[in-house]
Structure formats: structure tokens, C-alpha cells
Short mmCIF file of C-alpha atoms in Angstrom, two decimals:
data_model
loop_
_atom_site.label_atom_id
_atom_site.label_comp_id
_atom_site.label_asym_id
_atom_site.label_seq_id
_atom_site.Cartn_x
_atom_site.Cartn_y
_atom_site.Cartn_z
CA MET A 1 33.37 -7.26 1.53
CA ILE A 2 32.05 -3.73 0.98
CA ILE A 3 29.09 -3.20 -1.37
CA PRO A 4 27.54 0.25 -2.08
CA PHE A 5 24.41 0.79 -0.02
CA GLU A 6 22.23 1.56 -3.08
CA ILE A 7 23.11 -1.78 -4.66
CA VAL A 8 22.39 -3.67 -1.46
CA ARG A 9 18.99 -1.97 -1.16
CA ASN A 10 18.01 -3.06 -4.68
CA ILE A 11 19.24 -6.61 -4.13
CA SER A 12 17.41 -7.03 -0.83
CA GLY A 13 14.03 -6.48 -2.44
CA TYR A 14 14.37 -9.75 -4.38
CA LEU A 15 15.41 -11.93 -1.44
CA LEU A 16 13.20 -14.04 0.78
CA LYS A 17 13.26 -13.31 4.52
CA LYS A 18 15.18 -16.55 5.16
CA GLU A 19 17.84 -15.52 2.63
CA MET A 20 18.06 -12.07 4.21
CA LEU A 21 18.77 -13.56 7.61
CA GLU A 22 21.47 -15.79 6.08
CA CYS A 23 23.07 -12.73 4.47
CA LEU A 24 23.13 -11.03 7.85
CA THR A 25 25.19 -13.85 9.32
CA VAL A 26 27.62 -13.91 6.38
CA CYS A 27 28.20 -10.22 5.79
CA LYS A 28 27.47 -7.65 8.49
CA SER A 29 28.00 -4.80 6.06
CA TRP A 30 24.63 -5.73 4.56
CA TYR A 31 22.73 -5.35 7.79
CA ARG A 32 21.43 -1.82 7.27
CA ALA A 33 19.71 -2.51 3.94
CA MET A 34 18.43 -5.87 5.14
CA PHE A 35 17.08 -4.49 8.40
CA GLU A 36 15.34 -1.63 6.60
CA SER A 37 13.68 -4.15 4.31
CA LEU A 38 12.75 -6.53 7.15
CA TYR A 39 11.70 -4.03 9.80
CA GLY A 40 10.77 -0.88 7.88
CA SER A 41 7.06 -1.75 8.06
CA VAL A 42 5.81 -4.16 10.75
CA THR A 43 2.28 -5.60 11.05
CA ILE A 44 1.40 -7.55 14.21
CA LYS A 45 -1.85 -9.54 14.50
CA THR A 46 -1.44 -11.68 17.64
CA CYS A 47 -0.15 -11.12 21.16
CA GLY A 48 2.32 -13.96 20.64
CA SER A 49 3.90 -12.34 17.59
CA PHE A 50 3.96 -9.01 19.46
CA ARG A 51 5.98 -10.51 22.31
CA ALA A 52 8.28 -12.35 19.89
CA PHE A 53 8.92 -9.07 18.10
CA LEU A 54 9.72 -7.35 21.42
CA TYR A 55 12.20 -10.11 22.30
CA VAL A 56 14.03 -9.74 18.98
CA ILE A 57 14.39 -5.95 19.07
CA ALA A 58 15.41 -6.01 22.74
CA HIS A 59 18.10 -8.72 22.50
CA HIS A 60 19.57 -8.39 19.00
CA GLU A 61 23.04 -6.84 19.14
CA LEU A 62 22.40 -4.68 16.06
CA THR A 63 19.21 -3.11 17.56
CA PRO A 64 16.87 -3.63 14.59
CA GLY A 65 14.08 -1.71 16.33
CA LYS A 66 15.63 1.59 15.26
CA PHE A 67 14.81 0.73 11.63
CA VAL A 68 11.05 0.43 12.26
CA ARG A 69 9.27 3.33 10.53
CA LYS A 70 5.69 2.06 10.37
CA MET A 71 3.88 -0.26 12.79
CA GLU A 72 0.35 -1.69 12.63
CA LEU A 73 -1.12 -3.34 15.72
CA TYR A 74 -4.25 -5.22 14.64
CA ILE A 75 -4.31 -7.82 17.43
CA GLU A 76 -7.61 -9.75 17.36
CA ASP A 77 -6.71 -12.88 19.37
CA PHE A 78 -8.59 -12.33 22.64
CA ASN A 79 -7.69 -15.79 23.99
CA GLU A 80 -4.14 -14.63 24.78
CA ARG A 81 -2.96 -12.47 27.64
CA PRO A 82 -3.48 -8.87 26.47
CA VAL A 83 -0.63 -6.46 25.85
CA THR A 84 0.37 -4.62 29.03
CA PHE A 85 1.49 -1.02 29.43
CA THR A 86 5.02 -2.18 30.30
CA GLU A 87 5.23 -4.14 27.03
CA PHE A 88 3.87 -1.18 25.10
CA GLU A 89 6.45 1.07 26.76
CA LEU A 90 9.23 -1.19 25.46
CA LEU A 91 8.24 -0.18 21.94
CA THR A 92 9.10 3.42 22.72
CA ARG A 93 12.49 2.36 24.08
CA TYR A 94 13.61 0.29 21.09
CA CYS A 95 11.54 1.68 18.16
CA ILE A 96 12.82 5.20 18.65
CA ASN A 97 12.47 6.28 15.01
CA LEU A 98 8.82 5.26 14.58
CA HIS A 99 7.09 7.56 12.09
CA GLU A 100 3.62 6.00 11.75
CA LEU A 101 1.61 3.99 14.29
CA LEU A 102 -1.75 2.42 13.43
CA PHE A 103 -4.08 0.39 15.64
CA SER A 104 -7.79 -0.29 16.08
CA HIS A 105 -8.21 -0.94 19.82
CA ASN A 106 -8.85 1.95 22.19
CA LYS A 107 -6.58 0.50 24.90
CA TYR A 108 -3.50 1.60 22.97
CA TRP A 109 -4.71 5.19 23.22
CA ARG A 110 -4.76 4.68 27.00
CA CYS A 111 -1.21 3.35 26.89
CA MET A 112 -0.06 6.32 24.83
CA ASN A 113 -1.76 8.73 27.21
CA GLU A 114 0.22 7.25 30.11
CA LEU A 115 3.54 7.70 28.30
CA ASN A 116 5.73 10.74 28.75
CA LEU A 117 5.28 11.85 25.15
CA SER A 118 7.55 14.84 25.59
CA ASN A 119 10.54 12.45 25.68
CA VAL A 120 9.55 9.45 23.53
CA TRP A 121 8.60 8.90 19.88
CA LEU A 122 9.77 12.34 18.89
CA HIS A 123 9.51 11.40 15.19
CA LEU A 124 5.97 9.97 15.36
CA ALA A 125 4.05 11.97 12.74
CA LYS A 126 0.93 9.90 12.06
CA VAL A 127 -1.50 8.21 14.47
CA PRO A 128 -4.88 6.45 13.99
CA ILE A 129 -8.24 8.20 13.67
CA SER A 130 -9.17 10.09 16.83
CA ARG A 131 -12.72 9.18 17.86
CA ASN A 132 -12.94 10.19 21.54
CA ARG A 133 -11.63 12.61 24.14
CA LEU A 134 -8.83 10.27 25.23
CA SER A 135 -7.34 10.12 21.74
CA LEU A 136 -7.80 13.89 21.44
CA GLN A 137 -5.72 14.34 24.59
CA VAL A 138 -2.92 12.26 23.06
CA CYS A 139 -3.02 14.30 19.85
CA ASN A 140 -2.78 17.50 21.88
CA LYS A 141 0.34 16.17 23.62
CA MET A 142 1.95 15.41 20.26
CA LYS A 143 1.10 18.62 18.43
CA ASP A 144 4.76 19.53 18.06
CA ARG A 145 5.47 16.53 15.78
CA LEU A 146 2.22 15.39 14.11
CA GLN A 147 2.07 15.79 10.33
CA GLU A 148 -1.34 14.14 9.78
CA VAL A 149 -4.45 14.05 11.97
CA VAL A 150 -7.94 12.64 11.43
CA PHE A 151 -10.76 13.52 13.85
CA PHE A 152 -14.12 11.74 13.70
CA GLU A 153 -17.38 12.64 15.46
CA HIS A 154 -15.89 15.10 17.96
CA ASP A 155 -17.91 17.97 19.40
CA GLN A 156 -16.78 21.42 20.52
CA SER A 157 -13.82 19.76 22.29
CA ILE A 158 -11.99 19.71 18.96
CA MET A 159 -11.35 23.42 19.48
CA SER A 160 -8.69 22.50 22.06
CA PHE A 161 -6.54 21.19 19.21
CA ILE A 162 -7.21 24.14 16.90
CA SER A 163 -6.52 26.80 19.52
CA SER A 164 -2.76 26.20 19.84
CA PRO A 165 0.07 25.81 17.27
CA SER A 166 0.82 22.59 15.42
CA PRO A 167 3.84 23.70 13.38
CA LYS A 168 4.50 20.49 11.39
CA LEU A 169 0.90 19.63 10.49
CA LEU A 170 0.51 19.05 6.72
CA LYS A 171 -2.81 17.18 6.51
CA ALA A 172 -5.97 17.52 8.61
CA GLU A 173 -9.35 15.77 8.32
CA ILE A 174 -12.32 16.60 10.53
CA THR A 175 -15.62 14.74 10.13
CA THR A 176 -18.43 15.32 12.62
CA ARG A 177 -22.18 15.91 12.89
CA PHE A 178 -21.93 17.68 16.23
CA LEU A 179 -20.17 20.89 15.29
CA LEU A 180 -21.21 24.03 13.42
CA LEU A 181 -18.24 25.37 11.50
CA LYS A 182 -17.73 29.12 11.29
CA THR A 183 -15.47 31.28 9.18
CA SER A 184 -13.45 32.19 12.25
CA THR A 185 -12.85 28.48 12.96
CA VAL A 186 -11.29 27.93 9.54
CA LYS A 187 -9.07 30.96 10.09
CA SER A 188 -8.00 29.60 13.49
CA LEU A 189 -7.11 26.30 11.85
CA HIS A 190 -4.70 28.08 9.52
CA LEU A 191 -3.12 29.92 12.43
CA CYS A 192 -2.76 26.57 14.21
CA ALA A 193 -1.15 24.86 11.19
CA PRO A 194 0.64 27.41 8.96
CA ARG A 195 2.16 24.66 6.76
CA LEU A 196 -1.15 22.90 6.08
CA GLN A 197 -1.38 21.45 2.53
CA GLU A 198 -4.39 19.08 2.62
CA LEU A 199 -7.60 20.02 4.41
CA SER A 200 -10.84 18.03 4.69
CA LEU A 201 -13.68 19.57 6.71
CA MET A 202 -16.76 17.34 6.52
CA VAL A 203 -18.53 19.61 8.97
CA CYS A 204 -21.66 21.71 8.57
CA MET A 205 -20.65 25.26 7.63
CA GLU A 206 -22.65 28.30 8.67
CA ASN A 207 -24.65 30.12 6.01
CA ILE A 208 -24.06 33.64 4.78
CA ASN A 209 -26.18 36.36 6.37
CA GLU A 210 -25.95 40.10 6.89
CA THR A 211 -23.63 39.81 9.90
CA ASN A 212 -20.96 37.52 8.42
CA ALA A 213 -21.13 38.34 4.70
CA ALA A 214 -18.23 40.80 4.82
CA ALA A 215 -15.95 38.48 6.82
CA SER A 216 -16.32 35.60 4.35
CA VAL A 217 -15.22 37.76 1.40
CA ILE A 218 -11.90 38.75 3.01
CA PRO A 219 -9.12 36.13 2.49
CA LEU A 220 -8.63 34.08 5.64
CA ILE A 221 -4.88 33.96 5.15
CA GLU A 222 -2.32 35.94 3.18
CA LYS A 223 -1.43 34.51 -0.21
CA HIS A 224 2.25 33.86 0.57
CA ASN A 225 1.25 31.90 3.69
CA ASN A 226 -1.40 29.81 1.95
CA HIS A 227 -0.02 26.34 1.14
CA ILE A 228 -3.34 24.52 0.64
CA GLN A 229 -3.23 22.20 -2.39
CA THR A 230 -6.24 19.98 -1.68
CA LEU A 231 -9.54 20.99 -0.06
CA LYS A 232 -12.62 18.88 0.70
CA CYS A 233 -15.79 20.22 2.28
CA ILE A 234 -19.50 19.48 2.59
CA ILE A 235 -22.23 21.72 1.19
CA HIS A 236 -25.72 21.72 2.75
CA HIS A 237 -27.13 24.94 1.32
CA PRO A 238 -26.65 27.36 -1.63
CA ASP A 239 -25.93 30.12 0.92
CA SER A 240 -23.09 28.14 2.51
CA ALA A 241 -20.18 30.33 3.58
CA TRP A 242 -17.91 27.92 1.72
CA PHE A 243 -18.70 29.56 -1.62
CA PRO A 244 -17.31 33.04 -0.80
CA ILE A 245 -14.49 31.52 1.29
CA ILE A 246 -13.32 29.38 -1.64
CA LYS A 247 -13.50 32.35 -4.00
CA SER A 248 -11.42 34.54 -1.70
CA THR A 249 -8.97 32.08 -0.13
CA TYR A 250 -8.86 28.80 -2.09
CA HIS A 251 -9.54 30.03 -5.63
CA ASN A 252 -6.43 28.40 -7.16
CA VAL A 253 -6.02 25.10 -5.27
CA ASP A 254 -5.01 22.01 -7.23
CA LYS A 255 -8.01 19.93 -6.15
CA LEU A 256 -11.37 20.84 -4.63
CA THR A 257 -13.97 18.25 -3.58
CA LEU A 258 -17.51 19.36 -2.79
CA VAL A 259 -19.81 16.80 -1.15
CA VAL A 260 -23.39 18.02 -1.64
CA ASN A 261 -25.82 16.80 1.01
CA ASN A 262 -29.24 18.43 0.81
CA ILE A 263 -30.40 17.02 4.18
CA LEU A 264 -30.18 20.02 6.48
CA PRO A 265 -28.47 19.39 9.83
CA LYS A 266 -30.21 20.04 13.14
CA LEU A 267 -27.63 22.03 15.05
CA PRO A 268 -28.07 24.85 17.56
CA GLY A 269 -27.52 28.19 15.86
CA TYR A 270 -27.89 26.86 12.31
CA THR A 271 -30.44 28.82 10.27
CA ALA A 272 -31.34 28.32 6.62
CA ARG A 273 -33.95 29.54 4.18
CA ARG A 274 -35.94 27.15 2.00
CA TYR A 275 -34.25 26.31 -1.28
CA THR A 276 -34.19 23.88 -4.19
CA LYS A 277 -31.39 21.40 -4.91
CA PHE A 278 -30.76 23.05 -8.24
CA GLU A 279 -29.81 26.31 -6.50
CA ILE A 280 -26.73 24.50 -5.18
CA VAL A 281 -25.80 23.51 -8.74
CA ARG A 282 -26.07 27.14 -9.82
CA SER A 283 -23.87 28.22 -6.91
CA ILE A 284 -21.27 25.64 -7.97
CA ILE A 285 -21.35 26.87 -11.58
CA ASP A 286 -20.80 30.41 -10.34
CA LEU A 287 -17.89 29.10 -8.26
CA ILE A 288 -16.32 27.41 -11.32
CA LYS A 289 -16.48 30.65 -13.30
CA SER A 290 -14.89 32.64 -10.47
CA THR A 291 -11.91 30.38 -9.74
CA ASP A 292 -8.90 28.73 -11.42
CA ILE A 293 -9.19 25.36 -9.69
CA ARG A 294 -7.50 22.67 -11.75
CA GLN A 295 -9.58 19.72 -10.56
CA LEU A 296 -13.09 20.04 -9.14
CA ASN A 297 -14.90 16.97 -7.79
CA MET A 298 -18.61 17.13 -6.98
CA ASP A 299 -20.48 14.40 -5.15
CA PHE A 300 -24.28 14.78 -5.02
CA ARG A 301 -25.67 12.39 -2.42
CA TYR A 302 -29.26 11.30 -1.70
CA VAL A 303 -30.56 12.11 -5.17
CA ASP A 304 -34.17 10.93 -5.32
CA ASP A 305 -35.07 12.32 -8.74
CA ILE A 306 -33.43 11.37 -12.05
CA SER A 307 -34.61 14.65 -13.55
CA PHE A 308 -32.21 16.39 -11.16
CA MET A 309 -29.35 14.38 -12.69
CA GLN A 310 -30.50 15.54 -16.10
CA ALA A 311 -30.67 19.21 -15.11
CA ALA A 312 -27.35 19.11 -13.24
CA THR A 313 -25.58 17.41 -16.16
CA ALA A 314 -26.97 19.90 -18.66
CA THR A 315 -25.89 22.83 -16.53
CA LEU A 316 -22.40 21.52 -15.80
CA LEU A 317 -21.65 20.58 -19.40
CA TYR A 318 -23.75 22.64 -21.76
CA ASP A 319 -24.13 25.95 -19.92
CA HIS A 320 -20.55 26.09 -18.60
CA CYS A 321 -18.42 24.54 -21.33
CA ASN A 322 -20.20 25.85 -24.41
CA GLU A 323 -20.33 29.48 -23.32
CA SER A 324 -16.52 29.56 -23.12
CA THR A 325 -15.14 29.67 -26.65
CA ASN A 326 -11.55 28.99 -25.56
CA LEU A 327 -12.37 25.61 -24.03
CA LYS A 328 -11.97 22.22 -25.66
CA THR A 329 -14.19 19.67 -23.90
CA SER A 330 -14.27 15.87 -23.68
CA VAL A 331 -16.57 13.85 -21.44
CA SER A 332 -16.11 10.46 -19.82
CA VAL A 333 -19.20 8.80 -18.33
CA LYS A 334 -19.38 5.96 -15.81
CA SER A 335 -22.84 4.62 -15.09
CA SER A 336 -23.75 1.86 -12.63
CA PHE A 337 -27.18 0.24 -12.28
CA ALA A 338 -27.66 -1.49 -8.95
CA VAL A 339 -30.31 -3.05 -6.75
CA PRO A 340 -30.72 -1.01 -3.53
CA ASP A 341 -29.66 -2.60 -0.26
CA ASP A 342 -30.93 -2.04 3.27
CA PHE A 343 -28.86 1.11 3.69
CA ASP A 344 -28.92 2.88 0.33
CA TYR A 345 -32.07 3.49 -1.70
CA SER A 346 -31.00 6.75 -3.32
CA CYS A 347 -29.34 7.49 -6.62
CA ARG A 348 -26.04 9.32 -6.72
CA PHE A 349 -24.33 11.71 -9.09
CA LYS A 350 -20.62 12.56 -9.16
CA SER A 351 -18.75 14.93 -11.40
CA LYS A 352 -15.02 15.51 -11.87
CA LEU A 353 -13.96 18.59 -13.83
CA THR A 354 -10.28 18.78 -14.78
CA THR A 355 -8.84 21.80 -16.60
CA THR A 356 -5.41 21.59 -18.19
CA LEU A 357 -3.38 23.73 -20.57
CA GLU A 358 -1.72 21.74 -23.36
CA GLN A 359 0.89 24.41 -24.10
CA PRO A 360 1.27 28.02 -22.97
CA GLY A 361 -0.89 30.31 -25.06
CA GLN A 362 -3.03 27.49 -26.47
CA GLN A 363 -6.55 26.30 -25.76
CA LYS A 364 -7.53 25.07 -22.32
CA VAL A 365 -8.59 21.43 -22.34
CA VAL A 366 -11.50 20.57 -20.04
CA ARG A 367 -12.08 16.92 -19.19
CA GLN A 368 -15.36 16.15 -17.48
CA GLU A 369 -15.90 12.77 -15.80
CA LEU A 370 -19.47 11.96 -14.82
CA ASP A 371 -20.42 9.10 -12.52
CA TYR A 372 -24.08 8.08 -12.20
CA GLN A 373 -25.44 5.51 -9.78
CA PHE A 374 -29.00 4.46 -10.61
CA MET A 375 -30.95 2.42 -8.06
CA ARG A 376 -33.49 0.01 -9.55
CA ASP A 377 -35.96 -1.75 -7.27
CA PRO A 378 -37.09 -5.00 -8.94
CA ASP A 379 -39.81 -5.65 -6.37
CA GLU A 380 -41.89 -2.71 -7.52
CA GLU A 381 -44.35 -3.44 -10.32
CA ASP A 382 -44.24 -0.28 -12.37
CA GLU A 383 -43.25 0.79 -15.85
CA ASP A 384 -39.87 2.16 -14.72
CA ASN A 385 -38.48 -1.36 -14.47
CA ASN A 386 -39.13 -1.89 -18.19
CA VAL A 387 -36.86 1.03 -19.06
CA SER A 388 -33.45 -0.19 -20.17
CA GLU A 389 -30.18 0.95 -18.65
CA VAL A 390 -29.20 2.81 -21.81
CA ASP A 391 -32.60 4.56 -21.89
CA LEU A 392 -31.98 5.85 -18.36
CA LEU A 393 -28.59 7.13 -19.41
CA GLU A 394 -30.06 8.87 -22.45
CA TYR A 395 -32.56 10.57 -20.16
CA ALA A 396 -29.78 11.84 -17.90
CA ILE A 397 -27.52 13.05 -20.74
CA ILE A 398 -29.78 14.96 -23.09
CA ARG A 399 -29.04 16.33 -26.56
CA PRO A 400 -26.83 18.04 -27.66
CA ILE A 401 -24.40 17.32 -24.81
CA ASN A 402 -24.47 13.62 -25.73
CA LYS A 403 -22.07 14.53 -28.55
CA LEU A 404 -19.42 15.50 -25.99
CA VAL A 405 -19.19 11.96 -24.58
CA VAL A 406 -16.07 10.17 -25.85
CA GLU A 407 -15.68 7.47 -23.17
CA LEU A 408 -18.42 5.36 -21.57
CA PHE A 409 -18.34 2.80 -18.74
CA LEU A 410 -21.48 0.75 -18.03
CA ASP A 411 -21.66 -1.42 -14.92
CA VAL A 412 -24.88 -3.41 -14.53
CA GLY A 413 -25.56 -5.11 -11.20
CA ILE A 414 -23.79 -5.63 -7.89
CA GLY A 415 -21.07 -8.08 -6.95
CA GLY A 416 -21.61 -10.68 -4.28
CA GLU A 417 -22.24 -14.36 -3.68
CA PHE A 418 -25.99 -14.17 -4.12
CA SER A 419 -28.50 -15.66 -6.49
CA TRP A 420 -30.19 -12.93 -8.47
CA SER A 421 -32.69 -15.29 -10.12
CA SER A 422 -35.43 -13.82 -7.94
CA ILE A 423 -34.51 -10.35 -9.14
CA ILE A 424 -33.86 -10.79 -12.85
CA THR A 425 -36.70 -12.74 -14.42
CA LYS A 426 -35.41 -12.55 -17.99
CA LYS A 427 -32.11 -11.93 -19.71
CA ARG A 428 -31.57 -8.16 -20.04
CA ALA A 429 -30.09 -6.77 -23.24
CA ILE A 430 -27.63 -3.95 -23.86
CA TYR A 431 -27.78 -2.82 -27.49
CA PHE A 432 -24.45 -1.79 -28.98
CA ASP A 433 -25.92 0.11 -31.94
CA GLN A 434 -28.27 2.05 -29.65
CA ILE A 435 -25.26 3.28 -27.67
CA LEU A 436 -23.28 4.28 -30.77
CA ASN A 437 -26.27 6.00 -32.38
CA TYR A 438 -26.91 8.19 -29.35
CA PHE A 439 -23.29 8.87 -28.38
CA SER A 440 -22.19 9.53 -31.94
CA ASN A 441 -18.64 10.67 -31.04
CA LEU A 442 -17.93 7.78 -28.69
CA GLU A 443 -14.37 6.44 -28.83
CA SER A 444 -14.32 3.87 -26.03
CA LEU A 445 -16.91 1.61 -24.37
CA THR A 446 -16.45 -0.64 -21.33
CA LEU A 447 -19.33 -2.95 -20.38
CA THR A 448 -19.27 -4.90 -17.12
CA SER A 449 -21.90 -7.04 -15.42
CA THR A 450 -22.12 -8.70 -12.01
CA PHE A 451 -25.67 -10.05 -12.29
CA TYR A 452 -25.70 -13.85 -12.15
CA GLU A 453 -28.05 -16.65 -11.26
CA PHE A 454 -27.15 -20.24 -10.37
CA CYS A 455 -27.93 -22.94 -12.89
CA GLY A 456 -26.94 -26.27 -11.40
CA SER A 457 -23.30 -25.92 -10.35
CA CYS A 458 -22.61 -23.08 -12.80
CA LEU A 459 -23.35 -19.40 -13.06
CA GLN A 460 -25.73 -18.05 -15.67
CA ASN A 461 -25.01 -14.52 -16.86
CA ASP A 462 -28.13 -12.36 -17.02
CA ILE A 463 -26.85 -9.56 -19.28
CA ARG A 464 -26.68 -9.96 -23.05
CA PHE A 465 -24.68 -7.66 -25.33
CA THR A 466 -26.29 -7.62 -28.76
CA LEU A 467 -27.73 -5.44 -31.56
CA SER A 468 -31.23 -4.02 -31.81
CA THR A 469 -31.13 -4.50 -35.58
CA SER A 470 -28.80 -6.43 -37.86
CA SER A 471 -29.39 -4.33 -40.98
CA THR A 472 -27.54 -1.14 -39.99
CA LYS A 473 -25.17 0.30 -42.61
CA VAL A 474 -23.89 3.24 -40.57
CA ASN A 475 -20.14 3.55 -40.04
CA TYR A 476 -19.02 4.78 -36.64
CA LYS A 477 -15.72 6.37 -37.60
CA PHE A 478 -14.72 7.55 -34.10
CA PHE A 479 -15.08 4.29 -32.18
CA LYS A 480 -11.68 2.80 -31.22
CA CYS A 481 -11.88 0.58 -28.15
CA LEU A 482 -14.32 -2.01 -26.76
CA THR A 483 -13.96 -3.86 -23.44
CA VAL A 484 -16.53 -6.44 -22.28
CA ASN A 485 -16.30 -8.11 -18.87
CA CYS A 486 -18.52 -11.00 -17.67
CA VAL A 487 -21.25 -10.39 -20.25
CA SER A 488 -22.88 -12.75 -22.73
CA VAL A 489 -21.79 -11.44 -26.16
CA ASP A 490 -23.81 -12.28 -29.28
CA LYS A 491 -21.66 -13.19 -32.28
CA CYS A 492 -23.33 -10.50 -34.38
CA ILE A 493 -21.44 -7.94 -32.26
CA PHE A 494 -18.09 -9.07 -33.67
CA GLN A 495 -19.24 -8.92 -37.27
CA PHE A 496 -20.71 -5.47 -36.68
CA LEU A 497 -17.56 -4.28 -34.90
CA PHE A 498 -15.10 -5.14 -37.68
CA LYS A 499 -17.47 -4.06 -40.45
CA ASN A 500 -18.93 -0.80 -39.11
CA CYS A 501 -16.10 0.55 -36.90
CA PRO A 502 -13.17 1.26 -39.26
CA ALA A 503 -11.12 3.07 -36.57
CA LEU A 504 -11.19 0.09 -34.18
CA GLU A 505 -7.84 -0.34 -32.38
CA GLU A 506 -8.47 -2.50 -29.29
CA LEU A 507 -10.85 -5.33 -28.38
CA THR A 508 -10.73 -6.82 -24.87
CA LEU A 509 -12.98 -9.71 -23.80
CA ILE A 510 -12.80 -10.88 -20.18
CA ASP A 511 -14.68 -13.95 -18.90
CA CYS A 512 -17.07 -13.99 -21.86
CA GLN A 513 -16.75 -17.79 -22.37
CA LEU A 514 -16.04 -17.75 -26.08
CA ASP A 515 -15.77 -21.06 -27.93
CA GLU A 516 -12.59 -22.01 -29.78
CA VAL A 517 -14.02 -21.32 -33.24
CA THR A 518 -15.08 -17.79 -32.26
CA VAL A 519 -11.65 -17.10 -30.76
CA LEU A 520 -9.94 -18.30 -33.94
CA ILE A 521 -12.15 -16.09 -36.12
CA LEU A 522 -11.50 -13.07 -33.90
CA GLU A 523 -7.75 -13.65 -34.11
CA CYS A 524 -7.90 -13.72 -37.91
CA LEU A 525 -10.07 -10.59 -38.12
CA SER A 526 -7.80 -8.76 -35.69
CA LEU A 527 -4.70 -9.59 -37.73
CA GLU A 528 -6.36 -8.43 -40.94
CA SER A 529 -7.60 -5.16 -39.38
CA ASP A 530 -4.51 -4.47 -37.23
CA VAL A 531 -6.58 -4.60 -34.02
CA LEU A 532 -5.05 -5.39 -30.62
CA LEU A 533 -7.01 -8.40 -29.32
CA ASP A 534 -6.93 -9.47 -25.66
CA ILE A 535 -9.04 -12.43 -24.50
CA LYS A 536 -8.90 -13.48 -20.84
CA GLN A 537 -10.82 -16.23 -19.12
CA ASP A 538 -10.87 -17.28 -15.46
CA ASP A 539 -11.45 -21.04 -15.47
CA SER A 540 -13.05 -20.85 -12.03
CA LYS A 541 -15.95 -18.91 -13.59
CA LYS A 542 -17.99 -21.32 -15.64
CA LEU A 543 -20.58 -19.13 -17.29
CA LEU A 544 -23.35 -20.60 -19.38
CA ILE A 545 -23.74 -18.32 -22.38
#
């Protein structure tokens, strides 16, 4: 019985493991597809299962170990006899085609370091995160085959990897607080990995001064040798050498991510003048105007002033987009309002700028996605806690750029199995008409809440979606889609929605605990107005509305 391999591969995906094993005994011509499905990716969580796996691959006549491409060793059972070097060495003998190996325990790095890596696992291209000198030694031994490397919290010793060729390396990530990055180091990295496509350097970069200004303007690598598609780096200062380097070397990458951290590092040799956070925003705007980057992500961390969010938003949207007459702009906003925990008391602001060309010779379309994280401390007795979530958002997105917003996501609260009754003393309200009046061109709204308190054996939702006034006669002709998740919805919302939003196309209600009469009315209104209605309810969530 001979069946084409492609057909067998498709069939095997729908079979249970027991059925696969039965097929192996009936028809040996199926074994390749079955073994690839069974052994292509292996996850081992106990020493017992590890030894059972070794027994199978060592004694099976069809040597299934050669089909293993990915292996994860997350063994957490410390009551068993630990894996020995001899047992680990058996993996290299039978899993000869291993491409990716992942583990969490440092002892496996020691085992790998004892192996003769010049003769075994010649196809191993991806290993776990390197966090110490031992793992760095292993990575150095495998430089001829590695395609991805991730280094975390290394010091100057990382230079041993950068100083010699790694011809197959396609992706590199380096994150450390103990290293000062220089322009020459980035150039050495390209010489080390000429095929590099994805680069993440979360390392403090030197600042521009009179001695290195000229070097940072010159491209670090010739254009025909530059294969970088994705770049991620951290910005500490408006004079960071990253700005001229990106303009000269990475000016047309597909994706650039800038993580802005205004806490200056304390590293030997690092010098910096005093500056304001807004100077970094201006440097980024200048970077946008000087490059053709298709997707630019900005992550502003440790923001302690909402007015900075306002100024940064105005600059990114109004100053940049409106001065370019050939740009068509739409804005999507995601805003979360959370109670600070023990580790994070600061607000956060993210921006994603995507530029596309609909058709050659036509307008460029710019899509800006903004992500705000507002921290609200309920223990403080001040007037700020009386400001609503929508009021905070209006303060961050000032006029006239509010008219650019076409999509809005509001997330109020934090998930978790906690009682927030001590935090929320009264039911908070989100006013639908207030949102539509301010964001007059809004097309889509998604409202989600994870603030609950316990009431007996049930959960009481603490966010109410309602109207500030019931007498409005304004039609919102652009609004098309409403999604509400785990929020108490007043019935006046539905009447307002079908009466004042003539362009409505979709209405999605998730875990809103609607009664049967309300559901029936919504179904009738949706049929009459040709609106797609989707109501979902998890019975395990018994919300008291």
C-alpha cells in the first residue's frame, strides 16, 4: 500500500497518538509522516519521561530520534534521580537532526559544554537564553551553526562572541545593564554576522560628542550587505548615537522599535548633558522625517507626568502628520486604567506608526496606534481620583487631533482573583455619548472591564456603561462597531445605539448578563437594521448587574 507523502502528512494531523501507533504497525510506508508528527516537537517534564523517551529512540528499529526537530527539557521533579551527562549524551547520538533545544536548568549548559560540539548536533540552530559565562562558552563553540542567539545581563565578555565570525546568524538579542555600546561595537556585530536580519540591542548606547560625531554619520555597512529587517534599541538621551546611526544605516528597515528610558545609566565612560524628556520626542520626530521606515514602535517607560503624554501625542500626530499634505492619517487608541502594584507605579505611553502605500503613485496611508497606561492610586485622597477615565483620555488627546481617532479600546481595571471592594467604593460610569461627542469621527469602540467585587457567591461588576444625558438628538454617522466585555450595560445604550448611530454594522456583547427580554429585543432591532449581533455569555461568570 503506497500513499503519497503529502496525503499521509495531512491525514496524520487528525489522528490520535494511539491511532498513529496502530497505523505504524499496519503500514510501514506511513512511518515517516507519523514519526514527524509524533516526534517533530518533544516536551519532557519529568526524569521518568526523559528516560522512557531515551529507551524508545535507542531501541526502535526505525530510529524515530532522527525526526526530532525541537526539544524542550522543563524537568521540575526533583524527587527523581537527576539526568546524567551520559544520558544527555545519548540525545546527541540518536537526535542527530535536532534544530532547536530549550531548557531552563543551568546543568544542561554544563552537559553541553562537556560535549564535543564540533562533531555532534551540527544542525542545532537555536539554544536557550545565555545568562552566564558557561552558556557563553557553549555559544562560542557553536558559532558555525547558530541562527538565533539571546544574551542577557552579560558584561564585556560578550565581545568574545562578537569578535569572530558567525556566518549563519540571522537573529541576535542582547540585553544588559553592564555594557556601554559604541558605534564600533555595532559595526563589529555586522562583521561577525553578515546575514543578520533581526537585531535587538537593549544596551546603553554612547552619546554623540565631538570625537565620534563623524563616525556615526558614515554607514556602518554597505547597502548591498545590509540585510537588517527588524531593529530594536533603547534610547536614554536625545544625543544618543542611535539617531545618526539609524539615519545612515537603518533608514529603510521594515520595523524599528525604540524603547525610551529616561533613567540615565551609571556606567564608566558614559557622559550626558542635562535634558528634558520632550527633547527625546523631538529627536524621534526628526528621525521619522529623515527615514523611510515602514513601521515605527515607540515605548516610553517610567512616565510620571500625564502632561508629557499630551505633549508627545500632539507632536507625534499633529506636528508630523498634518504638515505632510500627501499623508492620509487614521488613529487607533488603546487606553488602560489600572491600580499600581508593588513594582509599577508609573504611567506608560506606546506609539506604533505604520506607513503604507495603497497603490503606486497614490497617497501614503499612515496608521498611528497609541497605547496609554494610566496608573490610578485609590488610596490617595485627592481630586485626581474623581476624574473619570474618559476625562483623562481627553486630556491626553487634545483638540484638534481627537478628530483623527477612528478606533478606541478602553480597558478599566486589572485582572486577577482579588476583591476590589476596598478599592472601588462606588460604581464607576463610562458615558457613551461623552466618548462620541469628543471623538466625533470614531468608527469603533471596545470597552472592557476587569474590576469586580464579591457579593455573596457572585461577582459584582463595578463599571457601568451608560449615557450622561438621555435627551441627545445628535446622529453619529461614522460609528459602526461596538464591543462590550464584562461591563454592566444600561438599557438606554441600546436605544441610543440603534436610534443615533445609523451606520451601525456590528454589536458584540460578552459576559454582560443580559436578560432574555433584552436579548429578544436586540435580535429584533438587529434584524430590522441589518446589524451583525453577537452575544456571548460564560455561565461560570455570574455577574450581578
